[in-house]
Tab-separated table of C-alpha atoms in Angstrom:
chain	number	residue	atom	x	y	z
A	8	MET	CA	31.333	-11.418	20.394
A	9	ALA	CA	29.551	-14.807	20.119
A	10	LEU	CA	28.755	-14.249	16.417
A	11	ARG	CA	32.328	-13.171	15.689
A	12	ARG	CA	33.718	-16.250	17.404
A	13	MET	CA	31.251	-18.359	15.435
A	14	ARG	CA	32.566	-16.916	12.180
A	15	TYR	CA	36.138	-17.496	13.319
A	16	PHE	CA	35.274	-21.097	14.204
A	17	LEU	CA	33.739	-21.752	10.769
A	18	ALA	CA	36.815	-20.385	9.019
A	19	VAL	CA	39.084	-22.736	10.959
A	20	ALA	CA	36.622	-25.645	10.533
A	21	GLU	CA	36.577	-25.147	6.758
A	22	GLU	CA	40.299	-24.512	6.334
A	23	LEU	CA	41.421	-26.995	9.042
A	24	HIS	CA	44.473	-24.781	9.368
A	25	PHE	CA	44.857	-21.806	11.717
A	26	GLY	CA	47.294	-20.001	9.433
A	27	ARG	CA	45.063	-20.185	6.343
A	28	ALA	CA	41.990	-19.292	8.400
A	29	ALA	CA	43.767	-16.224	9.819
A	30	THR	CA	44.746	-15.100	6.331
A	31	ARG	CA	41.156	-15.587	5.124
A	32	LEU	CA	39.827	-13.556	8.062
A	33	ASP	CA	42.566	-10.919	7.653
A	34	ILE	CA	43.721	-11.218	11.273
A	35	ALA	CA	46.894	-12.505	12.947
A	36	GLN	CA	47.052	-16.161	13.920
A	37	PRO	CA	47.631	-15.704	17.725
A	38	PRO	CA	44.380	-13.678	18.273
A	39	LEU	CA	42.487	-16.269	16.217
A	40	SER	CA	43.846	-19.098	18.370
A	41	ARG	CA	42.855	-17.220	21.526
A	42	GLN	CA	39.304	-16.633	20.235
A	43	ILE	CA	38.852	-20.332	19.414
A	44	ALA	CA	40.205	-21.285	22.833
A	45	ALA	CA	37.777	-18.826	24.480
A	46	LEU	CA	34.880	-20.310	22.480
A	47	GLU	CA	35.812	-23.825	23.611
A	48	ALA	CA	36.014	-22.580	27.200
A	49	ASP	CA	32.564	-20.987	26.949
A	50	LEU	CA	31.080	-24.195	25.543
A	51	GLY	CA	33.002	-26.418	27.900
A	52	VAL	CA	34.007	-28.749	25.052
A	53	GLN	CA	36.927	-29.302	22.694
A	54	LEU	CA	35.986	-28.387	19.125
A	55	PHE	CA	39.240	-29.374	17.423
A	56	ASP	CA	41.717	-32.231	17.788
A	57	ARG	CA	45.059	-30.484	17.440
A	58	SER	CA	48.235	-32.275	16.419
A	59	ARG	CA	51.441	-31.181	14.784
A	60	SER	CA	50.500	-32.704	11.470
A	61	GLN	CA	46.705	-32.144	11.260
A	62	ILE	CA	43.716	-30.377	12.790
A	63	ARG	CA	40.414	-32.224	12.832
A	64	LEU	CA	36.930	-31.435	14.122
A	65	THR	CA	35.792	-33.396	17.141
A	66	GLN	CA	32.253	-34.835	17.233
A	67	ALA	CA	31.220	-31.792	19.236
A	68	GLY	CA	32.928	-29.614	16.629
A	69	LEU	CA	30.974	-31.251	13.813
A	70	VAL	CA	27.676	-30.604	15.629
A	71	PHE	CA	28.623	-26.997	16.332
A	72	GLN	CA	29.691	-26.492	12.683
A	73	GLU	CA	26.257	-27.573	11.429
A	74	HIS	CA	24.431	-25.233	13.794
A	75	ALA	CA	26.835	-22.341	13.221
A	76	ARG	CA	26.384	-22.542	9.456
A	77	ARG	CA	22.600	-22.527	9.815
A	78	ILE	CA	22.597	-19.642	12.298
A	79	LEU	CA	24.920	-17.439	10.247
A	80	ALA	CA	23.090	-18.219	6.994
A	81	SER	CA	19.798	-17.242	8.646
A	82	LEU	CA	21.356	-14.071	10.025
A	83	ASP	CA	22.777	-13.129	6.609
A	84	ALA	CA	19.374	-13.756	4.997
A	85	ALA	CA	17.658	-11.603	7.626
A	86	TRP	CA	20.178	-8.827	6.969
A	87	ARG	CA	19.728	-8.981	3.188
A	88	GLU	CA	15.921	-9.189	3.264
A	89	THR	CA	15.585	-6.411	5.835
A	90	ARG	CA	17.780	-4.102	3.765
A	91	LEU	CA	15.868	-5.048	0.596
A	92	VAL	CA	12.464	-4.282	2.130
A	93	GLY	CA	13.795	-1.099	3.690
A	94	ALA	CA	15.005	0.086	0.286
A	95	GLY	CA	11.682	-0.768	-1.381
A	96	GLY	CA	13.045	-3.734	-3.319
A	97	ALA	CA	10.740	-6.176	-1.513
A	98	GLY	CA	7.720	-6.022	0.776
A	99	ARG	CA	4.091	-5.356	-0.193
A	100	LEU	CA	2.323	-2.561	-2.061
A	101	ARG	CA	-1.489	-2.215	-2.129
A	102	ILE	CA	-2.757	-0.512	-5.300
A	103	ALA	CA	-6.421	0.213	-6.087
A	104	PHE	CA	-7.738	1.749	-9.305
A	105	VAL	CA	-10.918	2.740	-11.121
A	106	GLY	CA	-12.194	-0.102	-13.294
A	107	SER	CA	-11.761	1.710	-16.600
A	108	ALA	CA	-8.026	2.144	-15.879
A	109	SER	CA	-7.452	-1.571	-16.513
A	110	HIS	CA	-7.965	-0.979	-20.249
A	111	GLY	CA	-5.401	1.805	-20.673
A	112	VAL	CA	-1.843	2.498	-19.618
A	113	LEU	CA	-2.156	1.198	-16.061
A	114	PRO	CA	-1.329	-2.454	-16.901
A	115	THR	CA	1.816	-1.264	-18.702
A	116	LEU	CA	2.750	0.919	-15.718
A	117	ILE	CA	2.320	-2.065	-13.387
A	118	LYS	CA	4.539	-4.194	-15.646
A	119	SER	CA	7.143	-1.437	-15.678
A	120	TYR	CA	7.163	-1.271	-11.876
A	121	ARG	CA	7.425	-5.064	-11.660
A	122	SER	CA	10.437	-5.019	-13.979
A	123	PHE	CA	12.278	-2.715	-11.549
A	124	TYR	CA	11.004	-4.298	-8.326
A	125	PRO	CA	10.115	-7.933	-9.048
A	126	ASP	CA	10.261	-8.959	-5.375
A	127	VAL	CA	7.582	-6.519	-4.203
A	128	GLU	CA	4.232	-8.252	-3.701
A	129	LEU	CA	1.407	-6.278	-5.347
A	130	ALA	CA	-2.162	-6.401	-4.038
A	131	LEU	CA	-4.446	-5.002	-6.764
A	132	SER	CA	-8.142	-4.116	-6.504
A	133	ALA	CA	-10.755	-2.072	-8.404
A	134	LEU	CA	-12.719	0.666	-6.598
A	135	ASN	CA	-14.633	3.778	-7.639
A	136	ASN	CA	-13.301	7.237	-6.785
A	137	ALA	CA	-15.250	7.576	-3.531
A	138	GLU	CA	-14.046	4.170	-2.362
A	139	LEU	CA	-10.477	5.034	-3.386
A	140	GLN	CA	-10.546	8.193	-1.297
A	141	LEU	CA	-11.880	6.442	1.801
A	142	ALA	CA	-9.457	3.521	1.425
A	143	LEU	CA	-6.477	5.864	1.094
A	144	ILE	CA	-7.562	7.948	4.098
A	145	SER	CA	-8.047	4.834	6.251
A	146	ARG	CA	-4.706	3.362	5.059
A	147	GLU	CA	-6.397	0.294	3.593
A	148	ILE	CA	-4.415	0.913	0.395
A	149	ASP	CA	-1.082	2.573	-0.359
A	150	VAL	CA	-1.701	3.897	-3.884
A	151	ALA	CA	-4.911	5.010	-5.604
A	152	VAL	CA	-5.298	5.459	-9.375
A	153	ALA	CA	-8.302	7.750	-9.854
A	154	ARG	CA	-10.175	9.216	-12.828
A	155	PRO	CA	-9.530	12.036	-13.241
A	156	GLU	CA	-8.218	12.757	-9.731
A	157	LEU	CA	-8.938	12.838	-5.999
A	158	LYS	CA	-9.054	16.230	-4.317
A	159	ASP	CA	-7.516	16.076	-0.851
A	160	GLU	CA	-4.757	18.208	0.661
A	161	GLU	CA	-3.381	15.136	2.439
A	162	PHE	CA	-2.653	13.335	-0.856
A	163	ARG	CA	0.333	13.653	-3.160
A	164	SER	CA	-0.538	13.335	-6.861
A	165	GLU	CA	1.223	12.255	-10.043
A	166	PRO	CA	-0.634	12.739	-13.371
A	167	LEU	CA	-0.471	9.534	-15.396
A	168	CYS	CA	-2.227	10.246	-18.719
A	169	ARG	CA	-4.890	12.196	-20.617
A	170	GLU	CA	-7.190	10.823	-23.297
A	171	ARG	CA	-10.309	11.651	-25.304
A	172	LEU	CA	-13.800	10.367	-24.645
A	173	ILE	CA	-15.610	8.112	-27.130
A	174	LEU	CA	-18.993	6.422	-27.399
A	175	ALA	CA	-19.710	2.825	-26.412
A	176	LEU	CA	-22.686	1.689	-28.498
A	177	PRO	CA	-24.691	-1.540	-28.717
A	178	ASP	CA	-23.458	-3.262	-31.875
A	179	ASN	CA	-27.044	-3.452	-33.220
A	180	SER	CA	-27.600	0.300	-32.842
A	181	PRO	CA	-28.036	2.262	-36.111
A	182	LEU	CA	-25.404	4.642	-34.731
A	183	ALA	CA	-22.834	1.836	-34.836
A	184	ALA	CA	-22.937	1.903	-38.638
A	185	LEU	CA	-21.600	5.479	-38.664
A	186	SER	CA	-17.862	6.193	-38.649
A	187	GLU	CA	-18.435	9.244	-36.453
A	188	VAL	CA	-21.475	10.462	-34.532
A	189	ALA	CA	-22.403	14.055	-33.699
A	190	PHE	CA	-22.924	14.211	-29.956
A	191	ALA	CA	-25.894	16.532	-30.419
A	192	ASP	CA	-27.632	13.747	-32.382
A	193	LEU	CA	-27.737	11.584	-29.241
A	194	ALA	CA	-30.704	13.537	-27.853
A	195	GLY	CA	-33.436	11.102	-26.929
A	196	GLN	CA	-31.034	8.171	-26.417
A	197	THR	CA	-30.705	6.175	-23.192
A	198	PHE	CA	-27.397	6.940	-21.497
A	199	VAL	CA	-25.820	4.312	-19.257
A	200	LEU	CA	-23.577	6.155	-16.800
A	201	TYR	CA	-21.634	5.427	-13.626
A	202	PRO	CA	-21.310	5.512	-10.700
A	203	ARG	CA	-24.771	5.600	-9.215
A	204	ARG	CA	-23.401	7.198	-6.062
A	205	PRO	CA	-21.892	9.249	-4.631
A	206	ARG	CA	-22.513	12.317	-6.752
A	207	PRO	CA	-21.151	14.458	-8.337
A	208	SER	CA	-19.102	11.935	-10.250
A	209	TYR	CA	-17.982	10.913	-13.720
A	210	ALA	CA	-21.661	10.573	-14.636
A	211	ASP	CA	-22.053	14.325	-14.073
A	212	VAL	CA	-19.141	15.016	-16.437
A	213	VAL	CA	-21.073	13.262	-19.221
A	214	LEU	CA	-24.302	15.022	-18.285
A	215	GLY	CA	-22.369	18.290	-18.498
A	216	ILE	CA	-21.389	17.418	-22.096
A	217	CYS	CA	-25.061	16.754	-22.904
A	218	GLU	CA	-26.044	20.123	-21.409
A	219	ARG	CA	-23.326	21.910	-23.371
A	220	GLU	CA	-24.588	20.233	-26.564
A	221	GLY	CA	-28.125	21.459	-25.797
A	222	PHE	CA	-30.042	18.384	-24.642
A	223	THR	CA	-30.686	16.001	-21.797
A	224	PRO	CA	-30.667	12.220	-22.242
A	225	GLY	CA	-33.992	10.658	-23.152
A	226	ARG	CA	-33.454	8.255	-20.290
A	227	LEU	CA	-30.721	7.822	-17.701
A	228	GLU	CA	-29.578	4.406	-16.469
A	229	LEU	CA	-27.120	4.688	-13.570
A	230	THR	CA	-24.900	1.759	-12.540
A	231	GLN	CA	-22.356	1.476	-9.785
A	232	ASP	CA	-19.237	0.892	-11.886
A	233	PHE	CA	-17.719	0.855	-15.345
A	234	GLN	CA	-17.982	-2.903	-15.842
A	235	SER	CA	-21.712	-2.857	-15.100
A	236	ALA	CA	-22.225	0.026	-17.535
A	237	ILE	CA	-20.457	-1.806	-20.385
A	238	SER	CA	-22.462	-4.945	-19.627
A	239	LEU	CA	-25.714	-3.000	-19.996
A	240	VAL	CA	-24.487	-1.470	-23.256
A	241	SER	CA	-23.653	-4.944	-24.588
A	242	VAL	CA	-27.241	-6.127	-24.096
A	243	GLY	CA	-28.713	-3.020	-25.761
A	244	VAL	CA	-29.931	-1.052	-22.744
A	245	GLY	CA	-28.323	2.137	-24.023
A	246	LEU	CA	-25.059	3.873	-24.879
A	247	SER	CA	-22.254	5.147	-22.709
A	248	VAL	CA	-19.413	7.662	-22.923
A	249	VAL	CA	-16.096	6.110	-21.989
A	250	PRO	CA	-12.335	6.806	-22.112
A	251	GLU	CA	-10.777	6.127	-25.520
A	252	SER	CA	-8.456	3.460	-24.105
A	253	VAL	CA	-11.461	1.231	-23.351
A	254	ALA	CA	-11.725	0.499	-27.085
A	255	GLN	CA	-8.415	-1.389	-26.875
A	256	THR	CA	-10.324	-4.297	-25.314
A	257	THR	CA	-13.086	-5.823	-27.407
A	258	ARG	CA	-16.382	-6.720	-25.762
A	259	PRO	CA	-19.072	-8.804	-27.518
A	260	GLY	CA	-22.109	-6.680	-28.234
A	261	VAL	CA	-20.267	-3.340	-27.948
A	262	THR	CA	-18.952	-1.051	-30.688
A	263	TYR	CA	-16.822	2.008	-29.988
A	264	ARG	CA	-17.052	5.173	-32.052
A	265	PRO	CA	-15.518	8.674	-31.852
A	266	TYR	CA	-17.950	11.574	-31.697
A	267	ALA	CA	-18.006	15.141	-32.991
A	268	GLY	CA	-18.714	17.798	-30.388
A	269	TYR	CA	-17.467	18.998	-27.034
A	270	ASN	CA	-14.885	16.561	-25.701
A	271	PRO	CA	-13.283	17.578	-22.388
A	272	GLY	CA	-11.331	14.338	-22.265
A	273	THR	CA	-10.395	12.545	-19.098
A	274	GLY	CA	-7.276	11.400	-17.318
A	275	LEU	CA	-5.784	9.189	-14.654
A	276	THR	CA	-3.907	10.398	-11.591
A	277	VAL	CA	-1.861	8.354	-9.135
A	278	HIS	CA	-2.270	9.319	-5.475
A	279	ALA	CA	-0.668	8.414	-2.152
A	280	ARG	CA	-0.895	9.863	1.333
A	281	LEU	CA	1.594	12.652	2.047
A	282	ASP	CA	2.588	10.960	5.285
A	283	ASN	CA	3.235	7.607	3.614
A	284	ARG	CA	6.858	7.804	2.578
A	285	SER	CA	7.515	4.088	2.517
A	286	PRO	CA	10.154	3.210	-0.095
A	287	GLN	CA	7.652	0.985	-1.937
A	288	VAL	CA	5.261	3.936	-2.399
A	289	MET	CA	7.987	6.447	-3.265
A	290	ASN	CA	9.487	4.047	-5.820
A	291	PHE	CA	6.087	3.528	-7.440
A	292	LEU	CA	5.561	7.291	-7.718
A	293	GLU	CA	9.010	7.695	-9.261
A	294	VAL	CA	8.269	4.969	-11.819
A	295	THR	CA	4.958	6.740	-12.545
A	296	ARG	CA	6.718	10.067	-13.171
A	297	LYS	CA	9.188	8.498	-15.580
A	298	PHE	CA	6.471	6.469	-17.297
A	299	ALA	CA	4.246	9.521	-17.837
A	300	ARG	CA	7.184	11.596	-19.081
A	301	ASN	CA	8.219	8.903	-21.585
A	302	ALA	CA	4.618	8.517	-22.759
A	303	GLN	CA	4.362	12.260	-23.401
A	304	VAL	CA	7.590	12.238	-25.412
A	305	ALA	CA	6.375	9.258	-27.446
A	306	GLY	CA	3.022	10.972	-28.008
A	307	ARG	CA	4.658	14.152	-29.307
A	308	GLY	CA	6.802	12.044	-31.639
A	309	SER	CA	3.735	10.280	-33.034
A	310	SER	CA	1.971	13.619	-33.550
A	311	ARG	CA	4.902	15.014	-35.526
A	312	LYS	CA	5.018	11.910	-37.734
A	313	GLY	CA	1.284	12.111	-38.331
A	314	SER	CA	1.472	15.750	-39.425
A	315	ALA	CA	4.501	15.223	-41.666
C-alpha cells in the first residue's frame, strides 16, 4: 500500500494535476485524491498546496518527492537485477580448464558466451584433470573443461571438440628439419610429459602410443602441467606430444610437427555437477552444445572442400 501511494504521489507531483495524473495511472480521479489524502494523513503533513488555479508541492512535498524517487528507482533496479541474475543474464560463473585448452577452441567459446551474456562475471582458472574433479565435487568451480573428460556419475558432460596429436620439438632438434616424423623413430628420445601426478593421466596416453609403436622412451621427464612441459621443450630438455591446437600459439624455442603412426587424438569435454542447475551453468552448457554443433558442421564443410 505504501509503495502504491508513493507511486501515486510521484505521478501527481510530476503532473501537478490530479486529472492528468489519474489518466497516466489509468485510475479514476476520486480514488487518486483519496489515496493522496490518506498518504498525507499517515505522514501528518500536507504534501500539496491546492488551489482552484494551481497545485504546488509544499516544502515537505519536495523532500518526500526526492526520497520517493530514490526509493522507487532503487526498488526497480533491485527488481531488474534480481530477474536478470535469476535468468542467468548476470551473476558469476566460475570456469576452470586444463592449460592446453587455452590454445584451442575454448577462448572462442568463452567469447561466444560473453556475447550472449555480457553481464555475467567470469572467474577463469587453469587446473589439471585431478584438480578439476576435486574442485567440481567441492563446488569450488561451476564448470570444468577437461581433456579428454572426467568420469563421474554426478557430472553432466558436453563434448566440445576432438583433435589430432602432434609433436612439440626443440627448434634445434634434427627432427625439426623434417616435415613429418615417424613416431617409431622417436625411440631413444627424451619425452617430456604431464602431469607428474596423479596417474594414470594424459602422460599414460602418450606412453600407450609409444608401447603400440614398439618402444619405450629413452628417458622420461614428468612435469606437473602443460606449460611446464612446453617450457622444458623450449630449452631442449626433450620432446612432447601435444594437442594439434597448441601449434596455433608460437613459442620461442619450440617447433611443432605432425607425425606418422598411431594417433588416438584427444578432445575437450565441458562438465558441471548434475545438481547444479543454476541458469548461468545451464546457459553455458547450451552455448557449448551450439558451439560444438556449429564447429562440426564447419569442419565437415572444410573436409568436402578439401576433397573436391
